[in-house]
């Protein structure tokens, strides 16, 4: 792509160009116009509408922040973001509900980890109540466990509706949101950045913000940067409970601290349905919502990344278990029975899957915190899976702060 420098001012189509119309990209645009009114912001989204991927394909949980390491970006932004998100939903009429949740230990070896979560919750200032087996049944009559904690600040909402409202607020502040525009080339110069989309449109901006989610590493490379990671897509497969009245709220297992996944859990959504899952299996395409979806070029990118093989060698037992539950409904049902012993295979109906954009480093490490990097004239959001939707408003402010500093 050849772009002449021209002059300043009128030579730019916008001040900040945001790639990605998910909840993080829209929160960034929202934060930019609030922090610096008059800033010209354009959001490019490759899909026909916003929030088509991670934002619109998740369980809708507003996380409390109890899982995340004190001082980490995930902890800081989830703690503040959950309260801000609830306020945003209330102010803008987005359906939401604060339900609380149970984290349940079903084996004795999980009890020390459950106690560690109690301590972490107290460090974060999160209201946590310890429960015995009889008290678990007071909250959830059909759930069984040795012990549990009740976390009062967890809730649910419709993140797609949050994104839609953010888009409306951004539009009212002058942000231009252009859907159906996939970025295929980036040309970064000392004066700014120009991008070309698949339709042939060329846009010039003073600063580029990369919030491309499942494709963020690809966009970083288009800009000439080495992100030092690769997005490895993990498909999260869900089932729906045929009789949702059997679960009152949110029920989680005790997570394994070695992984950024929370395990198969029970989630009563804002619409009253109960989703069970997800398990996490490598997807054969970045938007591989079905097991049969294969994109050879994207799969080759996953297989050629050294971190993929190092991750597989390190965690093959865990991965084999996830794959078994994906291929066998009986195995998946067995995992659910740890929390809900009365469930049968016939109680579970297939539900739409999501795909998690997980950053994997070259050494095989799964990035366990949000990852935001700066380059000349560019800010890249390189790892923002769950709880990014919960934390989207503070993430957006941080990305906006960095972009405005580059201006």
Short mmCIF file of C-alpha atoms in Angstrom, two decimals, residues 45-286:
data_model
loop_
_atom_site.label_atom_id
_atom_site.label_comp_id
_atom_site.label_asym_id
_atom_site.label_seq_id
_atom_site.Cartn_x
_atom_site.Cartn_y
_atom_site.Cartn_z
CA UNK A 45 -15.23 -4.00 12.42
CA UNK A 46 -14.88 -6.75 9.82
CA UNK A 47 -18.28 -8.31 10.58
CA UNK A 48 -21.64 -6.87 9.46
CA UNK A 49 -22.33 -5.84 13.07
CA UNK A 50 -20.45 -5.37 16.33
CA UNK A 51 -19.94 -7.97 19.09
CA UNK A 52 -20.12 -11.03 16.83
CA UNK A 53 -17.33 -13.04 18.47
CA UNK A 54 -16.06 -13.21 22.08
CA UNK A 55 -18.36 -10.40 23.27
CA UNK A 56 -21.51 -11.98 21.94
CA UNK A 57 -20.61 -15.63 22.56
CA UNK A 58 -20.01 -16.04 26.27
CA UNK A 59 -21.90 -17.04 29.39
CA UNK A 60 -22.73 -13.44 30.35
CA UNK A 61 -21.10 -13.60 33.79
CA UNK A 62 -20.03 -10.38 35.51
CA UNK A 63 -16.99 -11.69 37.39
CA UNK A 64 -16.16 -10.53 40.92
CA UNK A 65 -12.37 -10.70 40.49
CA UNK A 66 -11.81 -13.31 43.22
CA UNK A 67 -9.74 -15.64 41.05
CA UNK A 68 -7.07 -13.20 39.94
CA UNK A 69 -3.66 -12.57 41.44
CA UNK A 70 -3.54 -9.41 43.59
CA UNK A 71 -1.91 -6.58 41.67
CA UNK A 72 -2.53 -8.15 38.27
CA UNK A 73 -4.41 -6.23 35.59
CA UNK A 74 -7.13 -8.88 35.67
CA UNK A 75 -7.66 -8.36 39.40
CA UNK A 76 -7.55 -4.57 39.29
CA UNK A 77 -9.78 -4.18 36.27
CA UNK A 78 -12.29 -6.92 37.19
CA UNK A 79 -12.74 -5.49 40.69
CA UNK A 80 -13.41 -1.96 39.46
CA UNK A 81 -14.99 -3.05 36.18
CA UNK A 82 -17.71 -5.19 37.72
CA UNK A 83 -19.06 -2.25 39.73
CA UNK A 84 -18.78 0.10 36.75
CA UNK A 85 -20.47 -2.37 34.45
CA UNK A 86 -23.43 -2.79 36.81
CA UNK A 87 -23.77 0.99 36.99
CA UNK A 88 -23.59 1.27 33.20
CA UNK A 89 -26.27 -1.40 32.80
CA UNK A 90 -28.55 0.35 35.30
CA UNK A 91 -28.10 3.76 33.68
CA UNK A 92 -28.65 2.49 30.14
CA UNK A 93 -31.40 -0.05 30.69
CA UNK A 94 -29.31 -3.14 29.90
CA UNK A 95 -30.73 -6.32 31.49
CA UNK A 96 -28.58 -7.44 34.43
CA UNK A 97 -28.84 -9.14 37.80
CA UNK A 98 -26.51 -9.57 40.81
CA UNK A 99 -26.93 -13.24 41.72
CA UNK A 100 -23.83 -14.17 43.68
CA UNK A 101 -22.20 -17.52 42.99
CA UNK A 102 -20.99 -20.65 44.70
CA UNK A 103 -17.50 -22.07 44.25
CA UNK A 104 -17.79 -25.69 45.34
CA UNK A 105 -15.14 -28.18 46.42
CA UNK A 106 -16.18 -31.76 45.65
CA UNK A 107 -12.90 -33.52 46.58
CA UNK A 108 -10.71 -33.17 49.67
CA UNK A 109 -7.65 -32.14 47.65
CA UNK A 110 -9.58 -29.04 46.50
CA UNK A 111 -10.12 -27.74 50.05
CA UNK A 112 -6.72 -25.97 50.37
CA UNK A 113 -7.37 -24.19 47.04
CA UNK A 114 -10.84 -23.20 48.19
CA UNK A 115 -9.38 -21.76 51.38
CA UNK A 116 -6.79 -19.86 49.32
CA UNK A 117 -9.69 -18.29 47.36
CA UNK A 118 -11.26 -17.20 50.66
CA UNK A 119 -8.01 -15.45 51.59
CA UNK A 120 -7.71 -13.90 48.15
CA UNK A 121 -11.29 -12.65 48.30
CA UNK A 122 -10.58 -10.98 51.62
CA UNK A 123 -7.43 -9.39 50.20
CA UNK A 124 -9.56 -7.95 47.39
CA UNK A 125 -12.29 -6.78 49.78
CA UNK A 126 -14.87 -9.11 48.17
CA UNK A 127 -17.69 -10.35 50.41
CA UNK A 128 -17.12 -14.10 50.83
CA UNK A 129 -19.08 -16.52 53.00
CA UNK A 130 -17.84 -20.04 53.78
CA UNK A 131 -20.43 -22.82 53.53
CA UNK A 132 -20.71 -26.42 54.64
CA UNK A 133 -22.62 -29.18 52.80
CA UNK A 134 -26.00 -28.34 54.36
CA UNK A 135 -25.57 -24.62 53.64
CA UNK A 136 -24.71 -25.37 50.00
CA UNK A 137 -28.11 -27.03 49.67
CA UNK A 138 -29.83 -23.94 51.10
CA UNK A 139 -28.52 -21.97 48.11
CA UNK A 140 -28.69 -24.77 45.54
CA UNK A 141 -30.86 -27.73 46.61
CA UNK A 142 -29.54 -30.09 43.89
CA UNK A 143 -25.83 -29.19 44.19
CA UNK A 144 -23.54 -31.31 46.37
CA UNK A 145 -20.09 -30.58 47.76
CA UNK A 146 -17.78 -30.90 50.76
CA UNK A 147 -17.49 -27.15 51.19
CA UNK A 148 -18.09 -23.97 49.23
CA UNK A 149 -17.76 -20.23 49.29
CA UNK A 150 -20.51 -17.82 48.34
CA UNK A 151 -19.30 -14.73 46.46
CA UNK A 152 -21.89 -12.00 46.67
CA UNK A 153 -20.72 -9.60 43.96
CA UNK A 154 -20.97 -11.89 40.91
CA UNK A 155 -23.79 -11.21 38.44
CA UNK A 156 -25.02 -11.76 34.90
CA UNK A 157 -25.92 -9.53 31.98
CA UNK A 158 -26.24 -9.53 28.21
CA UNK A 159 -22.81 -8.40 26.95
CA UNK A 160 -24.09 -8.11 23.40
CA UNK A 161 -26.63 -5.57 24.66
CA UNK A 162 -23.87 -3.75 26.57
CA UNK A 163 -21.84 -3.50 23.35
CA UNK A 164 -24.85 -2.28 21.40
CA UNK A 165 -25.48 0.44 23.96
CA UNK A 166 -21.80 1.41 23.96
CA UNK A 167 -21.97 1.73 20.17
CA UNK A 168 -24.96 4.05 20.48
CA UNK A 169 -23.23 6.19 23.11
CA UNK A 170 -20.06 6.34 21.00
CA UNK A 171 -22.06 7.33 17.92
CA UNK A 172 -23.76 10.12 19.84
CA UNK A 173 -20.30 11.42 20.81
CA UNK A 174 -19.17 11.55 17.18
CA UNK A 175 -17.43 8.19 16.83
CA UNK A 176 -17.79 6.62 13.40
CA UNK A 177 -18.37 2.86 13.51
CA UNK A 178 -17.84 1.17 10.15
CA UNK A 179 -18.86 -2.49 9.93
CA UNK A 180 -17.99 -4.85 7.09
CA UNK A 181 -14.49 -3.40 6.84
CA UNK A 182 -11.75 -5.99 7.35
CA UNK A 183 -8.24 -4.55 7.63
CA UNK A 184 -5.84 -6.24 5.20
CA UNK A 185 -2.85 -3.85 5.21
CA UNK A 186 -1.26 -1.39 7.63
CA UNK A 187 1.32 1.23 6.69
CA UNK A 188 2.95 2.95 9.65
CA UNK A 189 4.97 6.10 9.05
CA UNK A 190 6.52 8.75 11.35
CA UNK A 191 3.49 10.98 10.78
CA UNK A 192 0.84 8.37 11.52
CA UNK A 193 -0.76 5.16 10.28
CA UNK A 194 -2.78 4.24 7.20
CA UNK A 195 -4.81 1.09 6.79
CA UNK A 196 -6.47 -0.50 3.79
CA UNK A 197 -9.55 -2.66 4.10
CA UNK A 198 -10.72 -5.53 1.93
CA UNK A 199 -13.15 -3.16 0.19
CA UNK A 200 -10.24 -0.97 -0.95
CA UNK A 201 -10.96 1.83 1.54
CA UNK A 202 -7.86 3.63 2.83
CA UNK A 203 -8.03 5.48 6.14
CA UNK A 204 -5.32 7.65 7.70
CA UNK A 205 -5.02 8.17 11.44
CA UNK A 206 -2.58 9.70 13.85
CA UNK A 207 -2.74 6.64 16.15
CA UNK A 208 -3.87 3.04 15.61
CA UNK A 209 -5.44 0.91 18.36
CA UNK A 210 -5.54 -2.84 17.79
CA UNK A 211 -8.49 -4.48 19.60
CA UNK A 212 -8.92 -7.24 17.03
CA UNK A 213 -9.39 -10.06 19.55
CA UNK A 214 -9.02 -13.38 17.76
CA UNK A 215 -6.93 -11.64 15.07
CA UNK A 216 -4.93 -9.20 17.23
CA UNK A 217 -1.56 -10.87 16.62
CA UNK A 218 -2.18 -10.84 12.87
CA UNK A 219 -2.97 -7.12 12.96
CA UNK A 220 0.18 -6.49 15.03
CA UNK A 221 2.26 -8.22 12.37
CA UNK A 222 0.53 -6.22 9.62
CA UNK A 223 1.72 -3.11 11.48
CA UNK A 224 5.29 -4.42 11.41
CA UNK A 225 5.44 -5.42 15.09
CA UNK A 226 6.49 -8.75 16.58
CA UNK A 227 3.85 -9.40 19.25
CA UNK A 228 5.92 -12.15 20.88
CA UNK A 229 2.85 -14.35 21.16
CA UNK A 230 0.34 -16.17 19.01
CA UNK A 231 -3.40 -16.37 19.45
CA UNK A 232 -4.32 -20.03 19.88
CA UNK A 233 -8.10 -20.37 19.62
CA UNK A 234 -9.82 -22.59 22.19
CA UNK A 235 -13.41 -23.55 21.53
CA UNK A 236 -15.61 -23.47 24.61
CA UNK A 237 -18.44 -25.96 24.19
CA UNK A 238 -21.67 -25.47 26.15
CA UNK A 239 -24.79 -27.48 26.87
CA UNK A 240 -28.13 -26.17 28.06
CA UNK A 241 -30.06 -27.69 30.96
CA UNK A 242 -33.47 -28.96 29.82
CA UNK A 243 -35.00 -28.13 33.22
CA UNK A 244 -33.40 -24.81 34.21
CA UNK A 245 -35.35 -24.61 37.50
CA UNK A 246 -32.88 -27.15 38.93
CA UNK A 247 -30.20 -24.46 39.21
CA UNK A 248 -30.94 -21.16 40.92
CA UNK A 249 -27.82 -19.16 40.13
CA UNK A 250 -24.12 -19.66 39.33
CA UNK A 251 -22.14 -22.70 40.48
CA UNK A 252 -18.41 -23.16 39.77
CA UNK A 253 -15.84 -25.83 40.61
CA UNK A 254 -12.60 -24.91 42.35
CA UNK A 255 -10.31 -23.86 39.47
CA UNK A 256 -6.87 -25.25 38.78
CA UNK A 257 -4.46 -22.30 39.25
CA UNK A 258 -2.19 -23.68 36.49
CA UNK A 259 -4.75 -22.78 33.83
CA UNK A 260 -6.67 -19.63 32.87
CA UNK A 261 -9.84 -21.73 32.40
CA UNK A 262 -12.43 -22.01 35.18
CA UNK A 263 -13.75 -25.50 34.43
CA UNK A 264 -17.24 -26.76 33.64
CA UNK A 265 -19.71 -24.62 35.58
CA UNK A 266 -23.45 -23.95 35.81
CA UNK A 267 -24.71 -20.51 34.77
CA UNK A 268 -28.26 -19.22 35.00
CA UNK A 269 -28.29 -16.46 32.42
CA UNK A 270 -30.21 -13.23 32.28
CA UNK A 271 -32.91 -14.97 30.20
CA UNK A 272 -33.41 -17.71 32.83
CA UNK A 273 -31.79 -20.49 30.84
CA UNK A 274 -28.98 -22.52 32.44
CA UNK A 275 -25.84 -23.15 30.43
CA UNK A 276 -23.31 -25.77 31.44
CA UNK A 277 -19.69 -25.58 30.35
CA UNK A 278 -17.44 -24.72 28.79
CA UNK A 279 -14.84 -27.32 28.22
CA UNK A 280 -11.86 -25.94 26.28
CA UNK A 281 -10.48 -27.66 23.19
CA UNK A 282 -8.15 -26.26 20.53
CA UNK A 283 -10.17 -24.97 17.58
CA UNK A 284 -9.06 -25.64 14.01
CA UNK A 285 -9.89 -22.06 13.00
CA UNK A 286 -9.90 -18.76 14.83
#
